[in-house]
Coordinates of C-alpha atoms and ligand atoms in Angstrom, one line a residue:
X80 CA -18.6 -13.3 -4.6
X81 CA -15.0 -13.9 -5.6
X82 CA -12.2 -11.6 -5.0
X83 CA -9.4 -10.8 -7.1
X84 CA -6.0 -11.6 -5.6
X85 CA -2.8 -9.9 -6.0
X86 CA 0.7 -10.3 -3.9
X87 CA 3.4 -7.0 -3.7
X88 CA 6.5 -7.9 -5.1
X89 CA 8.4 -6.2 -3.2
X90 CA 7.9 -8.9 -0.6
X91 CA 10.3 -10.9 -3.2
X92 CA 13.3 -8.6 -3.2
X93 CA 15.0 -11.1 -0.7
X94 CA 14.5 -14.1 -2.4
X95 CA 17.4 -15.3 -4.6
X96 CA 15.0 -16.4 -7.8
X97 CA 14.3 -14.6 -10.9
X98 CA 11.2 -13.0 -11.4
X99 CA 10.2 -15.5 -13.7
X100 CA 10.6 -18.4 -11.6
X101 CA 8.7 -16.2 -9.0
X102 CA 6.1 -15.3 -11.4
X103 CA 5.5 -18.8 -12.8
X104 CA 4.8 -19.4 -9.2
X105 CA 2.2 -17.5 -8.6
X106 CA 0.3 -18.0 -11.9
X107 CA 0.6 -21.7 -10.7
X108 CA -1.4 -20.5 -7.2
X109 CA -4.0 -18.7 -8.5
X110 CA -2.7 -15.3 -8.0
X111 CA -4.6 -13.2 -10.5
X112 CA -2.4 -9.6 -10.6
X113 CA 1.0 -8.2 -9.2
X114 CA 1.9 -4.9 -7.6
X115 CA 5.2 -4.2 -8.7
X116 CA 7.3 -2.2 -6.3
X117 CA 7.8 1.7 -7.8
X118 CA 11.8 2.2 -7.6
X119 CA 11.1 3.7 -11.2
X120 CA 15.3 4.9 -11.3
X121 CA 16.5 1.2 -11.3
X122 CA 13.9 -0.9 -13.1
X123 CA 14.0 -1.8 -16.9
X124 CA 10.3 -1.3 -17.7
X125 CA 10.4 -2.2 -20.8
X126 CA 11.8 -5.4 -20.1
X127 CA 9.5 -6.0 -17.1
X128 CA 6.4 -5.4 -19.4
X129 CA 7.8 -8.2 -21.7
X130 CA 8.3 -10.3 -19.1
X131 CA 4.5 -9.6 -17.3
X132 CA 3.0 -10.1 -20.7
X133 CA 4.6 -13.5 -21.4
X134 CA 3.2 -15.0 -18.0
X135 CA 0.4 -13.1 -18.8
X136 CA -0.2 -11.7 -14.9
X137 CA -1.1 -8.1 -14.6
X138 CA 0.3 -5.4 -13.1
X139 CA -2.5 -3.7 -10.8
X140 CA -0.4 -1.1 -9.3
X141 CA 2.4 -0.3 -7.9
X142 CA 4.2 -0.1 -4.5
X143 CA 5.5 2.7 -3.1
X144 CA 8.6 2.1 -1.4
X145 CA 8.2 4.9 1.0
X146 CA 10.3 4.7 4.7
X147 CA 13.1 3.4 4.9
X148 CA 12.3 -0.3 3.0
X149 CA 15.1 1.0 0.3
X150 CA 18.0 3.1 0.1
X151 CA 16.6 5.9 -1.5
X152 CA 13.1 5.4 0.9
X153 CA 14.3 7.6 3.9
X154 CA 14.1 10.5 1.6
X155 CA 10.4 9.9 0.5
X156 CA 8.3 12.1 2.9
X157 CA 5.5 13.9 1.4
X158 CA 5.5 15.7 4.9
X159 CA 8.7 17.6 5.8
X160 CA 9.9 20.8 6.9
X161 CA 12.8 20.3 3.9
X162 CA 11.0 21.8 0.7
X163 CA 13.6 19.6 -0.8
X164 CA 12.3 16.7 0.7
X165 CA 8.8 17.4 -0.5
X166 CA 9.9 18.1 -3.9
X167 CA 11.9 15.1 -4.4
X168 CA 8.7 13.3 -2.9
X169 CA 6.3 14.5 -5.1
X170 CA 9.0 13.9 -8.3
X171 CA 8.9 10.0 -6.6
X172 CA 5.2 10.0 -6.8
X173 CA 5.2 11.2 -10.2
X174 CA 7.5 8.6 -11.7
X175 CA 5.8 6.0 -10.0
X176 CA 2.1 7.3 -11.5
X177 CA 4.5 7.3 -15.2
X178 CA 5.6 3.8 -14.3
X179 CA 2.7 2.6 -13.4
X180 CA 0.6 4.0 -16.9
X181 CA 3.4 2.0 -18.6
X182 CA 3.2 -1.4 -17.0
X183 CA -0.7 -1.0 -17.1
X184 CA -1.5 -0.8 -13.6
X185 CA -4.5 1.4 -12.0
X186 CA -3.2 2.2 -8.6
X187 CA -0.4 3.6 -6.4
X188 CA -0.4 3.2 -2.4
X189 CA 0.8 7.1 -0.8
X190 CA 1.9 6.8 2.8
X191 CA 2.3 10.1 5.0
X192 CA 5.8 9.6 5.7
X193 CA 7.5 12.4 7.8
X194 CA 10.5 13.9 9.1
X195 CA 10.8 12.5 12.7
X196 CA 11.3 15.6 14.3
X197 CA 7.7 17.5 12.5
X198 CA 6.4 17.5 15.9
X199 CA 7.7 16.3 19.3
X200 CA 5.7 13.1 20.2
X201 CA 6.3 9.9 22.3
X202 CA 5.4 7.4 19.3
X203 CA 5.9 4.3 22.0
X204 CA 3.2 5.8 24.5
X205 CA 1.3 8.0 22.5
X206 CA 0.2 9.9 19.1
X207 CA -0.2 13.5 17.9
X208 CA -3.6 14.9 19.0
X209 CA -6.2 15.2 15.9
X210 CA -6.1 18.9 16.0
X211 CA -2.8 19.2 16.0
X212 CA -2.9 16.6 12.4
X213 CA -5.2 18.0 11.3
X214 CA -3.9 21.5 11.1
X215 CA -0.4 20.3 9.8
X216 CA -3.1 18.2 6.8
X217 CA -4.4 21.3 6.0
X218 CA -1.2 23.1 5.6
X219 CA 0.9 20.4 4.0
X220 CA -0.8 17.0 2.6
X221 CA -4.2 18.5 1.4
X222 CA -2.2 20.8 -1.1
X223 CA 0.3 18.5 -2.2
X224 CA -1.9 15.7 -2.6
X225 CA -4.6 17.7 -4.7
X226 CA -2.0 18.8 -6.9
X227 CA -0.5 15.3 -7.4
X228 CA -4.3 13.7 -7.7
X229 CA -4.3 16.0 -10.4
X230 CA -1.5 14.4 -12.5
X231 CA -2.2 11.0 -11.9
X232 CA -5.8 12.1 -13.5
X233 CA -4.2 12.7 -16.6
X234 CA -2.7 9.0 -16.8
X235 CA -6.0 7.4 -15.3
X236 CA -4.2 6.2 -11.9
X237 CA -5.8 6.2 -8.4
X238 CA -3.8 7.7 -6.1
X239 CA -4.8 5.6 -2.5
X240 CA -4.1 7.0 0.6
X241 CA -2.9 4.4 3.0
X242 CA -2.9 4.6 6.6
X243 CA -0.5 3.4 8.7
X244 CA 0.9 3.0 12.6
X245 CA 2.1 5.2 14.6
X246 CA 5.4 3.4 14.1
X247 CA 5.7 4.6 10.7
X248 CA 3.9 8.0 10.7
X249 CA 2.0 9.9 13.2
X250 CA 0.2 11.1 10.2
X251 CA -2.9 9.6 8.6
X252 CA -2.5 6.2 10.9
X253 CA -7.0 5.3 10.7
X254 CA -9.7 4.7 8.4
X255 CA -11.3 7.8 9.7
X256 CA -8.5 10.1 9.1
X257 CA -7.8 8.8 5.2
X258 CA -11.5 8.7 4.5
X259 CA -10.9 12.6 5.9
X260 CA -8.9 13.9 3.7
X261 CA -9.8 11.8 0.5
X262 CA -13.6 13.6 1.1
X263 CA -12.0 17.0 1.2
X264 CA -9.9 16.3 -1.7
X265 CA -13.1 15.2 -3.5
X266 CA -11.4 13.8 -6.5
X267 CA -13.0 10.6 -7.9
X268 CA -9.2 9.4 -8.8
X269 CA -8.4 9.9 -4.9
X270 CA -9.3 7.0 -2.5
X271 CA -8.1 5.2 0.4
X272 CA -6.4 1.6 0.8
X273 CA -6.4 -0.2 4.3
X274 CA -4.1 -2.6 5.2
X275 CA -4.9 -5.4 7.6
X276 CA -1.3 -5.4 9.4
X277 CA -1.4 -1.2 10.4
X278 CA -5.1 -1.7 11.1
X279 CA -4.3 -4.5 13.8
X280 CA -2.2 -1.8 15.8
X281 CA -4.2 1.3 14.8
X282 CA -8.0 0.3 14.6
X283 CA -10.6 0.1 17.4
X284 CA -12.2 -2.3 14.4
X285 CA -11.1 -4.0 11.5
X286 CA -14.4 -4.4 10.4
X287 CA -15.7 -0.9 11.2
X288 CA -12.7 0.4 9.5
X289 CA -13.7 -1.2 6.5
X290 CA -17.7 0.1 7.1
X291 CA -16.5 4.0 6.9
X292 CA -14.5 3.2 4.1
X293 CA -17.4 2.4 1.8
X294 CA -17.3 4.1 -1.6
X295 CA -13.8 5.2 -1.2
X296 CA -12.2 1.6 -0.7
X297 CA -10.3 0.7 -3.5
X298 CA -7.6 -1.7 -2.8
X299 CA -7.0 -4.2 0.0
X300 CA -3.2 -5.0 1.6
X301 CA -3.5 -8.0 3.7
X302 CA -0.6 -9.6 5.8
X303 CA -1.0 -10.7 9.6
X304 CA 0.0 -9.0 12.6
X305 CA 3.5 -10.0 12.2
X306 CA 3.6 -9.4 8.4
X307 CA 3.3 -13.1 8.0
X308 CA 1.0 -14.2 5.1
X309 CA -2.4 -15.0 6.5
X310 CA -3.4 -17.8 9.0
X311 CA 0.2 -17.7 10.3
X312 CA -0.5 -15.4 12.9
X313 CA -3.9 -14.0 15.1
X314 CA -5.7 -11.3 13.5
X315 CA -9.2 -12.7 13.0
X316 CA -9.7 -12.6 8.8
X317 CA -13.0 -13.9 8.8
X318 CA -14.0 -10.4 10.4
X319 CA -11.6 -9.0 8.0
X320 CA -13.8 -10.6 4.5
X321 CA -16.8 -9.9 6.7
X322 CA -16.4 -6.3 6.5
X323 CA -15.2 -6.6 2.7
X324 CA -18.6 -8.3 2.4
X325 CA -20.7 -5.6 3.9
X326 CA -19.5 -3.4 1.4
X327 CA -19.8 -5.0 -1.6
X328 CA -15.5 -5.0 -1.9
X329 CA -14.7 -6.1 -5.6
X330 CA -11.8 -4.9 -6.0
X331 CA -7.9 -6.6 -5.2
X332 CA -7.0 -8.3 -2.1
X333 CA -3.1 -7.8 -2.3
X334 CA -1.0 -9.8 0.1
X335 CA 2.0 -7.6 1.7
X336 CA 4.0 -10.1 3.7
X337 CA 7.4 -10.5 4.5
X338 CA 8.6 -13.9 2.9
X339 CA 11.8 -15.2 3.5
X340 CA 13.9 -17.7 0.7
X341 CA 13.0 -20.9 2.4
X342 CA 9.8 -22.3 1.2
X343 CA 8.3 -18.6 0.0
X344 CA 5.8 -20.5 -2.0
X345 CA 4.7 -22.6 0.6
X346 CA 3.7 -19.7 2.2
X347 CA 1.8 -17.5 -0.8
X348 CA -0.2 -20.8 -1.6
X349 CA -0.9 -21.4 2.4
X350 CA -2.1 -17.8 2.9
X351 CA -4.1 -17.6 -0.3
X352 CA -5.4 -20.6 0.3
X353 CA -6.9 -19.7 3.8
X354 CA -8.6 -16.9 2.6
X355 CA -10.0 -18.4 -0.3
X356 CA -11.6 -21.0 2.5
X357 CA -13.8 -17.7 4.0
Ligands
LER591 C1 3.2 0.0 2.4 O1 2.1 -0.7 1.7 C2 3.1 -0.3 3.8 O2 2.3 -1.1 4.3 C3 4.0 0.4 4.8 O3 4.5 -0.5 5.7 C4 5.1 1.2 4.1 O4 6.1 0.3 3.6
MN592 MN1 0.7 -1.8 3.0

């Protein structure tokens, strides 16, 4: 079985090269796709679609830059108590579903950002208790999100709900709870991505995580437990493919790291690399 492999590029936005001395790069390593990162207000897309087609790497999806990786990312919170907040999410997720049509991509990551103060919780010592989650889902995600899996159906995009840690979000931060709410959405555009970083903090199991994600697992982040590419750090990755194994995962492996300008591409051609070798 061979994977596909894909890198975000929004893991590039410090690094002073263009994108096509980036992107020759990666062609060069055996990177077979991009996510491009969805700040669909800045970004010439019709020059970016020249400039994927002439190194000829696909775009598989898109990024969204929710918290506070950009200027603009505070605002992003699918779950607040602003109905402005929500709007101007759900208007985010929408571009990013247009942008993503246009560059040819399949996929779009949604992360259950919210307000800090939607409930009162200790997020160094403790999280939100499921019932309390899971009546806040019901009020607040579940409608938005069937209502937004609903537009991206139109332009043939997965909308892939990603959990993350407790750092982040109190909200959605397992397997369990994603695969949740993507079964009571029940739209076949609607499915879950797991990324190994959120699951190192969050997960009882990397590899169970994976298990109870069959069927609904449809894109892979992977960075190590310091956001390092691969092998740099301690999560065990050979449990990690295991589990992709078990469930007959074909779809992308996308590496998420944090790169910094000295010797990036030493880095996305170590941590490819090593997991190529499992
Ligand atoms: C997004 O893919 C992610 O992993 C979160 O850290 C939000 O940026
Ligand atoms: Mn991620």
């Amino acid at each position: 079985m061979r994977f596909k492999y894909s890198i975000t590029l929004s893991s590039f936005r410090n690094i002073g090269e263009p994108l096509e001395k980036i992107l020759e790069t990666l062609g060069h390593q055996g990177y077979d796709a991009v996510e491009m990162f969805g700040e669909p207000y800045k970004l010439d897309l019709k020059r970016l679609n020249e400039i994927f087609h002439s190194f000829n790497i696909p775009v598989c999806g898109i990024t969204g830059m929710w918290g506070s990786v950009s200027e603009e990312g505070w605002k992003r919170r699918l779950l607040s108590l602003n109905t402005n907040i929500v709007a101007y999410s759900v208007e985010y997720v929408k571009s990013c579903i247009k942008m993503c049509h246009l560059l040819g991509g399949y996929e779009i990551n949604l992360c259950l950002f919210a307000d800090d103060k939607f409930v009162e919780f200790d997020r160094n010592h403790g999280v939100v208790p499921e019932d309390q989650k899971e009546r806040i889902m019901q009020k607040t995600a579940i409608p938005t999100l069937s209502k937004l899996s609903k537009f991206a159906k139109d332009y043939g995009i997965q909308l892939l709900l990603e959990p993350l840690n407790r750092y982040s979000t109190p909200f959605c931060t397992t397997a369990t709870e994603a695969v949740s709410i993507a079964n009571q959405l029940n739209q076949d555009n609607f499915g879950v991505l797991l990324d190994t970083f959120h699951m190192n903090i969050e997960e009882d199991s990397i590899e169970h995580a994976i298990m109870k994600s069959r069927g609904l697992l449809r894109h892979m982040h992977f960075a190590d437990n310091n956001r390092k590419m691969p092998g740099y750090a301690h999560i065990n990755f050979r449990e990690v493919v295991k589990g992709l194994k078990k469930v007959d995962y074909n779809q992308y492996i996308s590496f998420e790291p944090n790169l910094t300008d000295e010797g990036y591409a030493v880095a996305t051609k170590k941590g490819l690399e090593f997991i190529r070798s499992m």
